[in-house]
Amino acid sequence: MNVNDTEIAWSILQRTGYQRTADINKADVVLLVTCSIREKAEQTIRNRLQQLTALKKRRSSSSSTPMKVGILGCMAGRLKTELLQQEKLLDVLAGPDSYRDLPRLLREAQGGQRASSLLLSLEETYADIMPVQQVPRARSAFVSIMRGCDNMCSYCIVPFTRGRERSRPVSSILEEVQMLSNQGVKEVTLLGQNVNSYRDLSEQQFSGGGSSSQQQQQQQQQQQQLSRGFQTIYRPRLGGLRFCHLLDRVSRIDPDMRIRFTSPHPKDFPDEVLHLISERHNICRQIHLPAQSGSTRVLKAMRRGYTRETYLDLVTNIKTIIPGVSLSSDFISGFCGETEDDHQETLSLIQEVGYNIGFLFAYSMRKKTQAFHRLQDDVPPDVKQRRLQDCIALFRQEAARLNATLVGSTQLVLVEGVSKRSAAELCGRSDGNMKVIFPKGDEAFQPGDYVQVEILSSSSQSLRGRAVIRGSLRDSVPP
Ligand code: SF4
């Protein structure tokens, strides 16, 4: 999300005449785009601010144009005045829904005032702002389709820092994807805090009232639009264009463009979405399915809206409808009240599902969340760390096992560029989002090319192989 927020903020500033510099010593304005989801992310920004303090002082004594420093995004919204009081070098604070205000805020800051705009919006989606990609001629791009989240998981700060769920109109998303296709982009990732609960209500309005038979019909509609056996903890919206409709239309724009999406919630995978992924050759057969815990008791405390059993049923359903699907997940170790038995259930879930990629963290309590107000952060730090290490070790073991099953297969790889470790090798991604490294060879493959790569070896994090032939997404046949 931060990459996309940076591109939006930059697009707004560029329109008002700002230019970008790669040399921080020459910058008149330094803006840090921030995330608040974990304490560590905020600490990184605090450290960065310390470095900038020295730079700003140097600039004040040596230049007639004093440097202005601003914080954008979640951290600005979460800490507000506390940040202004503690960080004397800050001139500008802009919350995630205030980027349109940046030119005004910077004008005020140039006039010597400290300026902030932090209100969250019920409507802002930046639908009319075409983000400016940070890497010119990049072959992959992010496209924001919705913002905010209504789920209120008890550990999560997002609903407080990024506000209520709202979706960008389909037409503006299609326009942006078409533009990216025209620029030669070969992979688009649709982005949102809760990406698959996307619902464009801009062109259709549905009344909440109605007869009891209408209400019954609406309830049935709701059930059909969720994953089997899942519930929402809030009253879901009805009508409008859903994620499935959007995915269908986006994937029709350019048959040579891969489509991914992140980050979804497990509750929003009705069969219609799974069938579409299975049938459409350019929607990647890779699903991020954040579990967070393998214990029903902990999932209830987290307010995730599903049990271990419903999650596992969903995994079975996904694997049945999309054979060969690659799964990834998020887990939190040491959430409030998590016992050793709960932890063992998480380990057994990791083993039972088999994920290719995982994002694992030790729990850190965030102020304002439900957990902060109602639960005890009672798992000692060393126990959290030990459980986290258990999960990481098992994840690696399982990912290595799954990746080894790909040795001998041929994967269609989208080339990203030269491998970081060797200029003689290229690096790219498979349909399942695995990193694939292979020798350059005689063919002059370029970023954005599709190459059929025979996989010769694997580890828990990557695959290695040899280029067989230049490939095409249109020729790829689902397994
Ligand atoms: S679904 Fe839960 S974890 Fe994800 S952003 Fe929303 S509240 Fe946070």
XYZ file of C-alpha atoms and ligand atoms in Angstrom:
487
model
C 0.000 0.000 0.000
C 2.845 2.375 0.777
C 4.251 2.082 -2.729
C 0.850 2.963 -4.161
C 0.336 5.824 -1.679
C 3.747 7.190 -2.653
C 2.784 7.076 -6.325
C -0.509 8.892 -5.632
C 1.123 11.583 -3.477
C 3.853 12.023 -6.067
C 1.286 12.344 -8.873
C -0.468 15.136 -6.949
C 2.778 16.983 -6.237
C 4.059 16.622 -9.780
C 0.939 18.365 -11.096
C 1.782 21.358 -8.948
C 5.319 21.663 -10.263
C 7.401 19.631 -7.802
C 10.321 17.656 -9.194
C 11.855 14.515 -7.802
C 15.527 14.204 -6.860
C 17.459 11.062 -6.061
C 19.907 13.110 -3.964
C 18.459 13.789 -0.538
C 21.033 16.548 0.042
C 19.430 18.533 -2.754
C 15.810 17.987 -1.630
C 13.802 20.979 -0.411
C 11.059 18.662 0.787
C 11.388 15.170 2.270
C 8.157 13.216 2.784
C 8.108 9.833 4.514
C 5.200 7.533 3.651
C 4.481 5.491 6.766
C 2.754 2.375 8.049
C 1.513 1.820 11.607
C 0.563 -1.797 11.462
C 3.494 -2.916 13.597
C 5.615 -1.163 16.167
C 8.768 -1.999 14.223
C 7.564 -0.059 11.154
C 7.011 3.028 13.311
C 10.417 2.675 14.973
C 12.074 2.611 11.551
C 10.457 5.959 10.771
C 11.545 7.421 14.136
C 15.139 6.402 13.331
C 14.855 7.965 9.902
C 13.601 11.197 11.473
C 16.692 11.311 13.675
C 18.933 11.108 10.627
C 16.901 13.842 8.947
C 17.233 16.125 11.984
C 20.975 16.415 11.408
C 20.510 16.945 7.679
C 17.874 19.619 8.222
C 20.152 21.482 10.646
C 23.022 21.387 8.157
C 20.736 22.664 5.411
C 19.432 25.533 7.603
C 22.965 26.766 8.257
C 24.220 26.406 4.690
C 21.257 27.199 2.435
C 18.734 29.977 2.023
C 15.983 27.364 1.388
C 15.266 25.486 4.580
C 14.363 21.835 4.127
C 10.777 20.822 4.961
C 10.044 17.390 6.399
C 6.665 15.675 6.405
C 5.069 12.418 7.442
C 2.344 10.928 5.275
C 0.034 7.986 5.842
C -1.013 5.866 8.799
C 1.539 7.034 11.348
C 0.513 10.660 10.805
C -3.123 9.716 11.373
C -2.416 7.536 14.409
C -0.079 9.791 16.360
C -1.202 13.256 15.204
C -0.285 15.967 17.744
C 1.948 13.545 19.678
C 4.203 13.406 16.622
C 4.292 17.186 16.249
C 5.181 17.571 19.922
C 7.894 14.918 19.932
C 9.475 15.505 16.528
C 10.417 19.150 16.340
C 11.746 18.874 12.794
C 8.335 17.968 11.347
C 6.639 20.607 9.197
C 3.821 18.626 7.599
C 1.513 15.787 8.618
C -0.931 14.308 6.095
C -3.164 11.304 6.823
C -3.912 8.647 4.172
C -6.991 10.504 2.923
C -5.330 13.950 2.784
C -2.837 13.669 -0.057
C -4.844 16.094 -2.210
C -4.099 18.666 0.484
C -0.326 18.287 0.164
C 0.317 21.323 -2.077
C -1.568 23.562 0.381
C 0.159 22.020 3.404
C 3.575 22.538 1.825
C 2.724 26.166 0.971
C 1.839 26.732 4.623
C 5.047 25.042 5.714
C 7.101 27.217 3.336
C 5.478 30.190 5.073
C 6.928 28.981 8.366
C 3.876 27.244 9.846
C 3.533 23.594 10.809
C 0.634 22.201 8.795
C -1.505 19.082 9.170
C -4.526 17.444 7.577
C -5.592 14.195 9.175
C -9.313 13.633 8.768
C -10.373 10.250 7.418
C -12.886 10.251 4.598
C -15.840 7.997 3.824
C -15.377 8.522 0.090
C -11.778 9.248 -0.865
C -10.377 6.622 -3.254
C -8.143 8.893 -5.389
C -10.058 7.429 -8.336
C -9.147 10.301 -10.663
C -5.434 10.363 -9.746
C -3.280 8.300 -12.078
C -0.351 7.190 -9.911
C 3.125 7.951 -11.286
C 5.208 4.782 -11.182
C 8.380 5.112 -9.143
C 10.404 3.034 -11.573
C 9.948 4.350 -15.117
C 9.148 1.606 -17.656
C 8.568 -0.926 -14.850
C 6.882 -4.108 -16.039
C 4.848 -4.613 -12.845
C 2.450 -2.158 -11.233
C 0.072 -1.843 -8.304
C -3.448 -0.573 -8.814
C -5.404 0.472 -5.744
C -9.047 -0.682 -5.996
C -10.336 0.006 -2.508
C -9.259 1.647 0.731
C -9.975 1.109 4.412
C -11.429 -1.876 6.226
C -14.660 -2.589 8.134
C -13.547 -5.862 9.692
C -12.254 -4.617 13.022
C -10.031 -7.601 13.807
C -9.247 -7.044 17.460
C -5.456 -6.736 16.995
C -5.521 -4.417 14.003
C -4.998 -0.677 13.792
C -5.936 -0.384 10.099
C -9.641 0.527 10.537
C -8.491 3.391 12.797
C -5.681 4.669 10.601
C -7.163 4.130 7.152
C -10.872 4.399 7.899
C -13.980 2.725 6.539
C -14.083 0.477 3.531
C -14.764 2.225 0.209
C -14.250 1.047 -3.343
C -13.023 2.884 -6.357
C -15.421 2.921 -9.336
C -14.813 0.078 -11.814
C -14.501 2.492 -14.750
C -11.502 4.332 -13.284
C -9.742 1.054 -12.429
C -10.233 -0.265 -15.970
C -8.935 3.010 -17.365
C -5.777 2.767 -15.257
C -5.150 -0.888 -16.155
C -5.635 -0.080 -19.862
C -3.139 2.775 -19.523
C -0.617 0.440 -17.869
C -1.144 -2.124 -20.622
C -0.468 0.574 -23.239
C 2.770 1.380 -21.390
C 3.890 -2.251 -21.669
C 3.208 -3.295 -18.064
C 2.954 -7.088 -17.895
C 1.739 -7.665 -14.348
C -0.813 -5.762 -12.302
C -1.514 -6.365 -8.628
C -4.915 -5.114 -7.486
C -4.499 -3.615 -4.041
C -6.711 -3.060 -1.041
C -6.749 -3.633 2.720
C -9.527 -6.111 2.140
C -9.236 -6.394 -1.581
C -11.810 -9.111 -2.265
C -14.628 -7.369 -0.419
C -14.474 -4.804 -3.236
C -17.929 -3.487 -4.090
C -18.543 -0.597 -6.463
C -21.839 0.947 -5.442
C -21.334 4.094 -7.484
C -23.681 3.111 -10.288
C -26.321 1.112 -8.428
C -28.136 1.959 -5.236
C -30.112 -0.565 -3.211
C -32.564 0.315 -0.453
C -32.080 -1.295 2.953
C -35.820 -1.842 3.640
C -38.294 -4.067 1.798
C -40.686 -6.931 2.470
C -39.673 -10.029 4.419
C -39.338 -12.046 1.190
C -37.040 -9.329 -0.190
C -35.035 -9.465 3.030
C -34.792 -13.250 2.742
C -33.567 -12.857 -0.825
C -30.989 -10.328 0.347
C -29.781 -12.727 3.051
C -29.367 -15.468 0.449
C -27.449 -13.052 -1.762
C -25.148 -12.225 1.138
C -24.435 -15.898 1.795
C -23.660 -16.547 -1.880
C -21.181 -13.704 -1.896
C -19.096 -15.019 1.010
C -16.867 -18.054 1.263
C -18.867 -21.138 2.249
C -19.454 -21.248 6.015
C -17.993 -17.770 6.695
C -19.668 -14.796 8.329
C -19.020 -11.102 8.479
C -18.956 -9.387 11.830
C -20.468 -6.274 10.240
C -23.579 -5.840 8.114
C -22.384 -6.472 4.576
C -23.286 -4.171 1.734
C -25.503 -5.527 -1.011
C -25.737 -4.948 -4.724
C -23.254 -3.115 -6.889
C -20.352 -4.649 -8.754
C -18.378 -7.156 -6.709
C -14.779 -8.328 -6.773
C -15.622 -11.163 -9.169
C -17.076 -8.698 -11.702
C -14.027 -6.470 -11.411
C -11.554 -9.346 -11.732
C -13.411 -10.577 -14.813
C -13.265 -7.174 -16.514
C -9.673 -6.400 -15.529
C -8.455 -9.753 -16.824
C -10.104 -9.145 -20.226
C -8.134 -5.948 -20.893
C -4.856 -7.528 -21.926
C -4.445 -11.305 -22.367
C -0.661 -10.824 -21.983
C -0.962 -9.167 -18.581
C -0.849 -11.206 -15.385
C -3.333 -10.229 -12.686
C -2.696 -10.688 -8.963
C -4.445 -9.224 -5.931
C -3.623 -8.559 -2.296
C -4.496 -8.548 0.560
C -7.699 -10.548 0.716
C -9.783 -11.778 3.651
C -10.674 -15.501 3.673
C -14.381 -14.710 4.070
C -14.622 -13.148 0.593
C -13.832 -16.141 -1.609
C -17.207 -17.290 -2.918
C -17.020 -20.091 -5.491
C -17.607 -17.625 -8.348
C -14.225 -15.965 -7.616
C -12.439 -19.313 -7.381
C -13.953 -20.557 -10.653
C -12.927 -17.354 -12.401
C -9.321 -17.731 -11.199
C -9.350 -21.330 -12.357
C -10.724 -20.528 -15.817
C -8.914 -17.331 -16.749
C -5.368 -17.986 -17.966
C -3.986 -14.581 -16.939
C -5.275 -14.505 -13.342
C -2.449 -16.024 -11.325
C -3.225 -19.274 -9.533
C -1.884 -17.902 -6.324
C -3.982 -16.937 -3.317
C -2.934 -15.144 -0.184
C -5.101 -16.545 2.583
C -4.231 -14.848 5.892
C -5.025 -17.330 8.671
C -3.410 -15.440 11.615
C -3.853 -18.461 13.918
C -4.722 -22.149 13.752
C -6.708 -22.085 16.995
C -10.457 -21.425 16.917
C -10.242 -19.962 20.425
C -7.595 -17.420 19.361
C -9.393 -16.685 16.086
C -12.476 -15.799 18.129
C -10.439 -13.454 20.330
C -9.006 -11.936 17.154
C -12.561 -11.469 15.774
C -11.641 -13.031 12.472
C -15.126 -14.388 11.741
C -14.119 -18.017 11.075
C -12.993 -21.142 12.866
C -10.043 -23.408 12.169
C -12.474 -25.861 10.560
C -14.108 -23.332 8.201
C -10.660 -22.068 7.191
C -9.511 -25.618 6.407
C -12.742 -26.295 4.486
C -12.024 -23.184 2.416
C -8.502 -24.436 1.684
C -9.939 -27.763 0.494
C -12.471 -25.938 -1.682
C -9.749 -23.726 -3.187
C -7.482 -26.681 -3.913
C -10.382 -28.577 -5.523
C -11.474 -25.723 -7.778
C -7.948 -24.463 -8.563
C -5.628 -27.487 -8.812
C -1.978 -26.541 -8.398
C -2.846 -23.312 -6.593
C -0.043 -21.704 -4.618
C -1.051 -20.459 -1.161
C 0.536 -17.897 1.139
C -0.536 -16.648 4.543
C -0.006 -14.333 7.525
C 0.348 -15.571 11.097
C 0.673 -13.767 14.425
C 2.511 -15.542 17.255
C 1.730 -14.798 20.888
C -1.627 -13.033 20.600
C -3.420 -12.223 23.881
C -4.281 -15.403 25.764
C -2.522 -17.733 23.299
C -1.581 -20.960 25.116
C 0.933 -23.619 24.191
C -1.964 -25.759 22.871
C -3.151 -22.869 20.672
C 0.381 -22.514 19.333
C 0.518 -26.238 18.544
C -2.749 -25.866 16.619
C -1.164 -23.085 14.554
C 1.802 -25.327 13.778
C -0.472 -28.171 12.751
C -2.491 -25.849 10.498
C 0.690 -24.640 8.780
C 1.623 -28.256 8.167
C -1.832 -29.306 7.034
C -2.318 -26.504 4.508
C 1.167 -26.303 2.960
C 2.018 -22.702 2.066
C 4.667 -21.594 -0.421
C 5.151 -18.178 1.180
C 4.478 -16.874 4.697
C 4.556 -13.565 6.543
C 5.000 -14.254 10.239
C 5.178 -11.818 13.138
C 5.236 -11.748 16.912
C 2.210 -9.902 18.268
C 2.730 -6.277 19.247
C -0.214 -4.554 20.878
C -1.380 -1.341 19.204
C -3.213 1.396 21.054
C -6.860 2.061 20.047
C -7.476 -1.528 18.963
C -10.132 -3.711 20.583
C -7.405 -5.914 22.023
C -5.814 -2.872 23.692
C -9.095 -2.013 25.416
C -10.360 -5.500 26.238
C -7.562 -8.066 26.309
C -4.305 -8.685 28.165
C -1.037 -8.791 26.222
C -0.050 -11.675 28.476
C 2.353 -13.805 26.447
C 5.912 -12.927 27.580
C 8.186 -11.526 24.809
C 10.603 -14.484 24.935
C 7.700 -16.940 24.541
C 6.329 -14.920 21.592
C 9.753 -15.036 19.975
C 10.200 -18.742 20.562
C 6.775 -19.516 19.089
C 7.509 -17.247 16.140
C 10.763 -19.110 15.495
C 8.872 -22.453 15.662
C 6.449 -21.161 13.023
C 9.220 -19.792 10.790
C 11.182 -23.059 10.953
C 8.094 -25.112 10.060
C 7.127 -22.699 7.300
C 10.577 -23.012 5.718
C 10.478 -26.775 5.971
C 7.042 -26.983 4.342
C 7.869 -24.407 1.647
C 11.065 -26.356 0.818
C 9.030 -29.558 0.548
C 6.429 -27.947 -1.751
C 9.019 -26.225 -3.915
C 10.908 -29.505 -4.340
C 7.800 -30.970 -6.010
C 8.283 -28.379 -8.785
C 11.726 -29.697 -9.745
C 11.428 -31.191 -13.228
C 8.413 -29.033 -14.130
C 8.434 -26.137 -16.582
C 7.257 -22.773 -15.221
C 6.243 -19.712 -17.191
C 8.412 -16.951 -15.727
C 7.905 -13.221 -16.137
C 11.426 -11.741 -16.230
C 11.970 -8.930 -13.702
C 15.637 -8.215 -14.356
C 19.174 -9.283 -13.583
C 19.585 -11.394 -10.451
C 20.956 -9.436 -7.476
C 23.566 -12.128 -6.812
C 24.967 -12.593 -10.303
C 24.997 -10.447 -13.428
C 25.059 -13.670 -15.459
C 21.623 -14.684 -14.212
C 18.087 -13.394 -14.630
C 15.396 -13.322 -12.013
C 11.635 -13.482 -12.432
C 8.406 -14.814 -10.958
C 6.373 -17.900 -11.720
C 2.575 -17.863 -11.906
C 2.587 -19.027 -8.260
C 4.724 -15.973 -7.357
C 7.850 -17.998 -6.654
C 11.172 -16.339 -7.383
C 12.876 -18.175 -10.285
C 16.553 -17.662 -11.168
C 18.114 -18.878 -14.404
C 21.254 -18.187 -16.504
C 20.907 -15.445 -19.114
C 22.133 -17.713 -21.885
C 22.363 -16.530 -25.488
C 18.793 -15.232 -25.806
C 18.589 -11.539 -24.928
C 15.627 -11.821 -22.562
C 14.399 -8.491 -21.250
C 12.319 -7.477 -18.218
C 8.686 -8.071 -19.212
C 9.448 -11.149 -21.358
C 7.783 -14.456 -20.576
C 10.182 -17.410 -20.585
C 9.496 -21.123 -20.159
C 11.987 -22.265 -17.508
C 12.704 -25.881 -16.627
C 13.152 -26.099 -12.849
C 16.361 -27.911 -11.865
C 16.617 -27.211 -8.130
C 14.756 -25.517 -5.301
C 15.059 -24.094 -1.795
C 12.454 -22.796 0.645
C 12.557 -19.377 -1.010
C 13.354 -19.779 -4.666
C 13.614 -22.030 -7.698
C 16.523 -22.370 -10.095
C 16.379 -23.569 -13.651
C 17.290 -23.123 -17.308
C 15.477 -21.214 -20.029
C 13.788 -23.554 -22.506
C 12.043 -21.188 -24.877
C 10.511 -17.729 -25.037
C 6.933 -18.099 -23.771
C 3.600 -16.363 -23.911
C 0.878 -15.994 -21.353
C -1.719 -16.766 -24.024
C -0.212 -20.232 -24.553
C -0.174 -21.097 -20.856
C -2.565 -23.899 -20.039
C -3.863 -24.220 -16.458
C -2.676 -27.491 -14.860
S -9.157 -7.591 7.716
Fe -8.567 -7.394 9.878
S -6.316 -7.514 9.763
Fe -6.978 -7.038 7.698
S -6.912 -4.794 7.598
Fe -9.009 -5.358 8.177
S -9.032 -5.248 10.415
Fe -6.891 -5.327 9.770
